[in-house]
Coordinates of C-alpha atoms and ligand atoms in Angstrom, one line a residue:
M1 CA 0.0 0.0 0.0
P2 CA 1.2 3.6 -0.5
F3 CA 2.8 4.9 2.6
E4 CA 0.0 7.5 3.2
V5 CA -2.6 4.7 3.4
F6 CA -0.4 2.9 6.0
M7 CA 0.2 6.2 8.0
R8 CA -3.6 7.0 7.9
A9 CA -4.3 3.6 9.4
C10 CA -1.6 4.0 12.0
L11 CA -3.0 7.3 13.2
Y12 CA -6.7 7.2 12.5
D13 CA -8.0 3.6 12.1
P14 CA -11.1 3.5 14.3
D15 CA -10.0 0.3 16.1
Y16 CA -6.2 0.6 16.2
G17 CA -5.2 4.2 15.3
F18 CA -3.0 6.1 17.7
F19 CA -5.3 9.1 17.8
A20 CA -8.5 7.1 17.5
T21 CA -7.8 5.0 20.5
G22 CA -6.3 5.5 24.0
P23 CA -6.0 8.5 26.2
L24 CA -5.5 12.2 25.4
R25 CA -2.1 12.3 23.8
S26 CA -0.9 16.0 24.1
T27 CA -0.5 16.4 27.9
K28 CA 2.4 16.4 30.3
G29 CA 1.7 12.7 31.1
G30 CA 1.0 11.9 27.5
D31 CA 3.1 11.5 24.4
F32 CA 4.2 15.0 23.5
L33 CA 4.4 18.5 25.1
T34 CA 3.3 21.2 22.8
S35 CA 3.4 25.0 23.0
P36 CA 0.0 25.5 24.5
E37 CA 0.7 22.7 27.0
V38 CA 3.9 24.5 28.0
S39 CA 2.4 27.9 28.7
P40 CA -1.0 29.6 28.6
W41 CA 0.7 32.6 27.1
F42 CA 0.7 30.8 23.7
G43 CA -3.1 31.1 23.6
R44 CA -3.2 34.5 25.1
I45 CA -0.8 35.9 22.5
I46 CA -2.7 34.4 19.7
A47 CA -5.8 36.1 21.2
R48 CA -4.2 39.5 20.3
H49 CA -4.0 38.5 16.7
V50 CA -7.6 37.3 16.8
Q51 CA -8.7 40.6 18.4
E52 CA -6.9 42.5 15.6
E53 CA -8.8 40.5 13.0
Q54 CA -12.0 41.1 14.8
R55 CA -11.3 44.8 14.6
R56 CA -10.2 44.7 11.0
L57 CA -13.2 42.7 9.7
A58 CA -15.9 44.2 11.9
A59 CA -18.1 41.2 11.1
E60 CA -21.5 40.7 12.7
R61 CA -20.7 37.0 13.1
F62 CA -17.0 36.2 13.9
T63 CA -15.8 32.7 14.3
V64 CA -12.7 31.3 16.1
A65 CA -11.9 27.7 15.1
E66 CA -9.1 25.4 16.2
V67 CA -8.3 22.2 14.4
G68 CA -6.4 19.5 16.3
A69 CA -7.4 21.2 19.5
G70 CA -6.2 18.4 21.8
S71 CA -6.9 19.1 25.5
G72 CA -8.2 22.7 24.9
S73 CA -5.0 24.2 26.3
L74 CA -4.7 26.7 23.4
I75 CA -8.3 27.7 23.0
R76 CA -9.2 28.2 26.7
P77 CA -6.6 31.0 27.5
L78 CA -7.2 32.4 24.0
L79 CA -11.0 32.8 24.7
A80 CA -10.3 34.0 28.2
A81 CA -8.1 36.8 26.9
L82 CA -10.6 38.1 24.3
A83 CA -12.6 41.2 25.1
A84 CA -16.3 41.3 24.0
P85 CA -17.9 40.6 21.6
T86 CA -17.7 36.8 22.2
P87 CA -17.0 34.9 19.0
E88 CA -18.7 31.7 17.8
V89 CA -16.2 29.0 18.7
W90 CA -15.5 25.6 17.0
V91 CA -12.9 23.0 18.2
V92 CA -12.1 20.1 16.0
D93 CA -10.2 16.9 16.9
A94 CA -10.0 13.5 15.3
S95 CA -9.5 11.8 18.7
P96 CA -12.6 10.8 20.7
A97 CA -10.6 11.3 24.0
A98 CA -9.7 14.9 22.9
R99 CA -13.3 15.6 22.0
A100 CA -14.5 14.4 25.4
S101 CA -12.0 16.7 27.0
L102 CA -13.0 19.6 24.8
E103 CA -16.7 19.2 25.5
E104 CA -15.8 19.5 29.2
Q105 CA -13.2 22.2 28.9
V106 CA -14.8 24.5 26.3
P107 CA -18.6 24.0 26.9
S108 CA -19.4 27.1 24.8
A109 CA -17.8 25.6 21.7
G110 CA -19.1 23.4 18.9
V111 CA -17.0 20.2 19.0
A112 CA -16.3 18.3 15.7
A113 CA -14.2 15.4 14.5
A114 CA -13.0 16.9 11.2
L115 CA -12.4 20.1 9.3
D116 CA -15.3 19.0 7.0
D117 CA -17.7 19.4 9.9
L118 CA -17.0 23.1 10.2
P119 CA -19.4 25.7 8.7
E120 CA -18.9 25.9 4.9
S121 CA -18.1 29.5 5.0
F122 CA -17.1 31.7 8.0
I123 CA -15.4 35.0 8.8
G124 CA -12.8 34.8 11.5
V125 CA -9.6 33.0 12.5
L126 CA -8.7 29.3 12.2
V127 CA -5.7 28.1 14.2
A128 CA -3.9 24.8 14.2
N129 CA -0.9 23.8 16.3
E130 CA 1.1 20.7 15.5
L131 CA -1.6 19.2 13.2
L132 CA -0.1 19.3 9.7
D133 CA 2.9 17.2 10.7
N134 CA 0.5 14.3 11.3
L135 CA -1.2 14.4 7.9
P136 CA -0.4 11.3 5.9
V137 CA 2.5 11.4 3.5
A138 CA 3.8 9.4 0.6
L139 CA 7.5 8.4 0.6
A140 CA 9.7 9.1 -2.4
L141 CA 13.3 8.0 -2.9
R142 CA 15.7 9.5 -5.3
A143 CA 17.4 6.7 -7.3
A144 CA 19.5 7.0 -10.5
G145 CA 18.2 10.5 -11.1
Q146 CA 14.5 9.5 -10.9
W147 CA 11.8 9.4 -8.2
Q148 CA 10.8 6.0 -6.9
E149 CA 8.0 5.5 -4.4
R150 CA 8.4 3.4 -1.3
R151 CA 5.3 1.4 -0.4
V152 CA 4.5 -0.8 2.5
T153 CA 4.1 -4.5 2.1
V154 CA 4.4 -7.8 4.1
N155 CA 7.5 -9.9 3.4
D156 CA 7.8 -13.7 3.4
H157 CA 8.5 -13.7 7.2
G158 CA 5.3 -11.7 7.9
R159 CA 7.1 -8.5 8.6
L160 CA 6.1 -5.1 7.3
V161 CA 8.8 -3.7 5.0
L162 CA 9.2 -0.8 2.5
V163 CA 9.5 -1.8 -1.2
P164 CA 10.5 0.5 -4.1
T165 CA 7.8 1.0 -6.8
A166 CA 7.4 3.4 -9.7
A167 CA 6.4 6.8 -8.4
R168 CA 2.8 8.0 -9.1
T169 CA 2.8 11.1 -11.3
E170 CA 1.5 13.5 -8.6
V171 CA 4.1 12.2 -6.1
A172 CA 7.0 12.7 -8.6
E173 CA 5.7 16.2 -9.5
W174 CA 5.5 17.3 -5.8
A175 CA 8.9 15.9 -5.1
D176 CA 10.4 17.7 -8.2
R177 CA 8.8 20.9 -7.2
Y178 CA 9.7 21.0 -3.5
C179 CA 12.7 18.7 -3.1
A180 CA 14.8 19.8 -6.1
G181 CA 18.5 18.9 -5.8
T182 CA 17.9 15.8 -3.6
P183 CA 20.9 13.5 -4.2
D184 CA 20.6 9.8 -5.1
G185 CA 19.6 7.8 -2.0
G186 CA 17.7 10.8 -0.5
L187 CA 14.3 10.2 1.0
V188 CA 11.5 12.8 1.1
E189 CA 8.0 12.9 2.4
V190 CA 5.5 14.0 -0.1
Q191 CA 2.9 16.1 1.7
L192 CA -0.1 16.2 -0.7
E193 CA -2.6 15.8 2.1
A194 CA -1.3 18.8 4.0
S195 CA -1.9 20.9 0.8
T196 CA -5.4 19.5 0.4
W197 CA -6.1 20.3 4.1
L198 CA -4.9 23.9 3.7
N199 CA -6.9 24.4 0.5
D200 CA -10.1 23.1 2.1
A201 CA -9.5 25.2 5.2
L202 CA -9.0 28.3 3.1
A203 CA -12.1 27.5 1.0
R204 CA -14.1 27.7 4.2
L205 CA -12.5 30.9 5.4
D206 CA -14.5 33.6 3.6
R207 CA -12.4 36.4 5.2
G208 CA -10.0 36.4 8.1
S209 CA -6.8 34.6 9.0
L210 CA -5.5 31.0 9.1
V211 CA -2.6 30.5 11.5
V212 CA -0.7 27.3 11.4
F213 CA 2.2 26.4 13.7
D214 CA 4.4 23.4 13.3
Y215 CA 7.9 22.1 13.1
G216 CA 9.6 22.1 9.7
G217 CA 10.9 24.7 7.4
T218 CA 11.0 26.0 3.9
A219 CA 12.0 23.6 1.1
E220 CA 15.5 25.1 1.2
E221 CA 15.8 24.7 5.0
L222 CA 14.7 21.1 4.7
A223 CA 17.2 20.2 2.0
P224 CA 20.0 19.1 4.4
R225 CA 17.6 16.6 6.0
R226 CA 16.8 14.8 2.7
T227 CA 19.4 12.0 3.0
Q228 CA 17.5 10.3 5.7
G229 CA 14.1 12.1 5.5
T230 CA 12.3 13.4 8.5
L231 CA 9.7 10.6 9.1
R232 CA 9.8 9.6 12.8
T233 CA 7.6 8.4 15.7
Y234 CA 7.1 9.7 19.2
R235 CA 5.9 8.0 22.3
A236 CA 5.9 9.2 25.9
H237 CA 7.9 12.4 25.0
H238 CA 10.7 10.4 23.3
L239 CA 11.6 9.4 19.7
G240 CA 9.9 6.0 19.2
P241 CA 10.6 2.9 17.1
D242 CA 10.7 2.6 13.3
P243 CA 7.2 3.5 11.9
L244 CA 6.8 0.0 10.6
D245 CA 7.5 -1.7 13.9
E246 CA 4.6 -0.9 16.1
P247 CA 1.7 0.5 13.9
G248 CA -0.9 2.3 15.9
E249 CA 1.2 2.4 19.1
T250 CA 3.1 5.7 18.3
D251 CA 2.6 9.1 16.8
V252 CA 3.9 9.2 13.2
T253 CA 5.1 12.6 12.1
V254 CA 7.2 14.6 9.6
D255 CA 8.7 18.0 9.2
V256 CA 6.3 20.2 7.4
N257 CA 7.3 21.7 4.1
F258 CA 6.2 25.3 4.5
T259 CA 7.1 26.3 0.9
A260 CA 4.5 23.9 -0.4
L261 CA 1.9 25.4 2.0
E262 CA 2.8 28.9 1.1
E263 CA 2.2 28.2 -2.6
V264 CA -1.2 26.6 -1.9
A265 CA -2.3 29.5 0.2
R266 CA -1.2 32.0 -2.4
Q267 CA -3.0 30.1 -5.1
A268 CA -6.1 30.2 -2.9
G269 CA -5.9 34.0 -3.0
A270 CA -4.6 34.6 0.5
S271 CA -1.7 36.9 1.3
V272 CA 0.8 34.7 3.1
E273 CA 3.7 35.0 5.5
V274 CA 5.9 32.3 7.0
L275 CA 7.7 33.3 10.2
R276 CA 9.5 31.7 13.0
Q277 CA 7.4 31.0 16.1
D278 CA 9.6 33.3 18.3
D279 CA 9.3 36.1 15.8
Y280 CA 5.5 35.7 15.5
L281 CA 5.0 35.6 19.3
N282 CA 7.3 38.6 19.9
A283 CA 5.6 40.6 17.1
W284 CA 2.4 40.2 19.2
G285 CA 4.2 41.2 22.4
L286 CA 5.5 38.0 24.1
S287 CA 8.9 39.5 24.8
D288 CA 7.2 42.4 26.6
V289 CA 5.2 40.0 28.7
V290 CA 8.4 38.2 29.6
S291 CA 10.2 41.3 30.7
D292 CA 7.2 42.5 32.7
L293 CA 7.1 39.1 34.5
R294 CA 10.8 39.5 35.2
H295 CA 10.4 43.0 36.6
R296 CA 7.6 41.8 38.9
E297 CA 9.7 38.9 40.0
L298 CA 12.6 41.1 40.8
S299 CA 10.5 43.6 42.8
L300 CA 9.2 40.7 44.9
A301 CA 12.7 39.6 45.5
R302 CA 13.3 42.6 47.8
D303 CA 10.3 42.4 50.1
G304 CA 7.6 40.3 48.5
D305 CA 5.8 37.0 49.0
P306 CA 8.4 34.3 48.1
M307 CA 5.6 31.9 46.9
E308 CA 4.3 34.5 44.5
R309 CA 7.8 35.2 43.3
L310 CA 8.3 31.5 42.6
R311 CA 5.0 31.4 40.7
L312 CA 6.0 34.3 38.6
R313 CA 9.4 32.7 37.9
S314 CA 7.8 29.6 36.6
E315 CA 5.2 31.5 34.5
R316 CA 8.2 33.5 33.0
T317 CA 10.4 30.4 32.3
D318 CA 7.4 28.6 30.7
A319 CA 6.7 31.7 28.5
E320 CA 10.4 31.8 27.6
T321 CA 10.3 28.1 26.5
L322 CA 7.9 29.2 23.7
L323 CA 10.7 31.4 22.4
H324 CA 13.7 29.1 22.7
P325 CA 15.6 29.6 19.5
R326 CA 16.5 25.9 19.0
G327 CA 13.3 24.6 20.5
L328 CA 9.7 25.8 20.1
G329 CA 10.9 29.3 18.9
D330 CA 12.3 27.5 15.9
F331 CA 8.9 26.2 14.8
R332 CA 7.3 27.9 11.8
V333 CA 4.1 29.8 11.5
L334 CA 2.1 30.2 8.3
V335 CA -0.2 33.2 8.4
A336 CA -2.6 33.3 5.5
Q337 CA -4.9 36.2 5.4
K338 CA -8.0 36.8 3.2
Ligands
SAM401 C1 0.3 16.8 18.3 S1 -1.3 16.9 18.9 C2 -1.5 18.6 19.1 C3 -2.6 19.0 20.0 C4 -2.8 20.5 20.3 N1 -3.0 21.3 19.1 C5 -1.6 21.0 21.1 O1 -0.9 21.8 20.5 O2 -1.5 20.6 22.2 C6 -2.2 16.7 17.4 C7 -3.7 16.7 17.6 O3 -4.4 16.7 16.4 C8 -5.4 15.8 16.4 N2 -5.5 15.4 15.0 C9 -4.6 14.7 14.2 N3 -5.0 14.6 13.0 C10 -6.1 15.3 12.9 C11 -7.0 15.6 11.8 N4 -6.8 15.1 10.6 N5 -8.1 16.3 12.0 C12 -8.4 16.8 13.3 N6 -7.6 16.5 14.3 C13 -6.5 15.8 14.1 C14 -4.9 14.7 17.3 O4 -6.0 13.9 17.8 C15 -4.2 15.5 18.4 O5 -5.1 15.9 19.4

């Protein structure tokens, strides 16, 4: 089977998929720690962007939607930081455990399982953090100056293995376009489903902004990683086994190719920017928040409550984690505005 069919089953199969079964994955005790799980300032800062769009668009009905909303740790501080008027809110997640948490955590929101369940047309802001890295990919291998595809099959010993096959046209075209210069032996993940997702999301957004955060980079930035590819698994906050070894038991993920997304958004008529996460958050004031927290902490150091000082310190260090230049700060943000 093509790798994207295998990856879709690993993540979303109703009986065995990593996201379809088991507990909530994006928590401190779960499998990965994301920006909104690290600090509520992630959601609060995005609220400033939302507020600005609310002002710019002055729409009677304004919607805030989050796809891949996990535990609700982004949308809750975001909504709490918004001044009136209250927007219409949608939270979407493929995982039943996440939807159960969202129904409890964000009772005012419509809860849905897929982007397709959102209103067909709305004005507002759509946010997604660490979603697109999960969307199923095809695998292409550069061999003798051509693209081959690697598909999943079962060998004579009953083991899952990757086998080379001729590349489908759309796979070879995508790889040619966004992975030019890949040397022989180089492996790339062909992210057609991420492009389809972005196109569908922008088709629903009549006016407003779509803001997508993830790890990855531009096609050029990803070039040095093409010898091995970026496909990997995560479990319990650590890199997991080979994706073929324990299907359904781990997160399967890739670095997102933001050049491909940028082109899709442009073709959909949006004006587009790709920034680093630290630059995006600082542009909306996170560095000011951090220095304010530091000043308050210092003034408490002289004659204040030591517990409050410790609380401020941990709030500040969590907020700083969002900006770490080799960590979360190095994530990319695609802002597509219509
Ligand atoms: C890495 S977690 C991130 C969760 C949350 N955004 C955060 O930052 O903490 C990815 C989330 O997206 C959900 N998800 C994965 N694929 C999805 C899809 N195609 N549509 C909707 N949700 C999806 C998963 O169930 C999971 O909750």
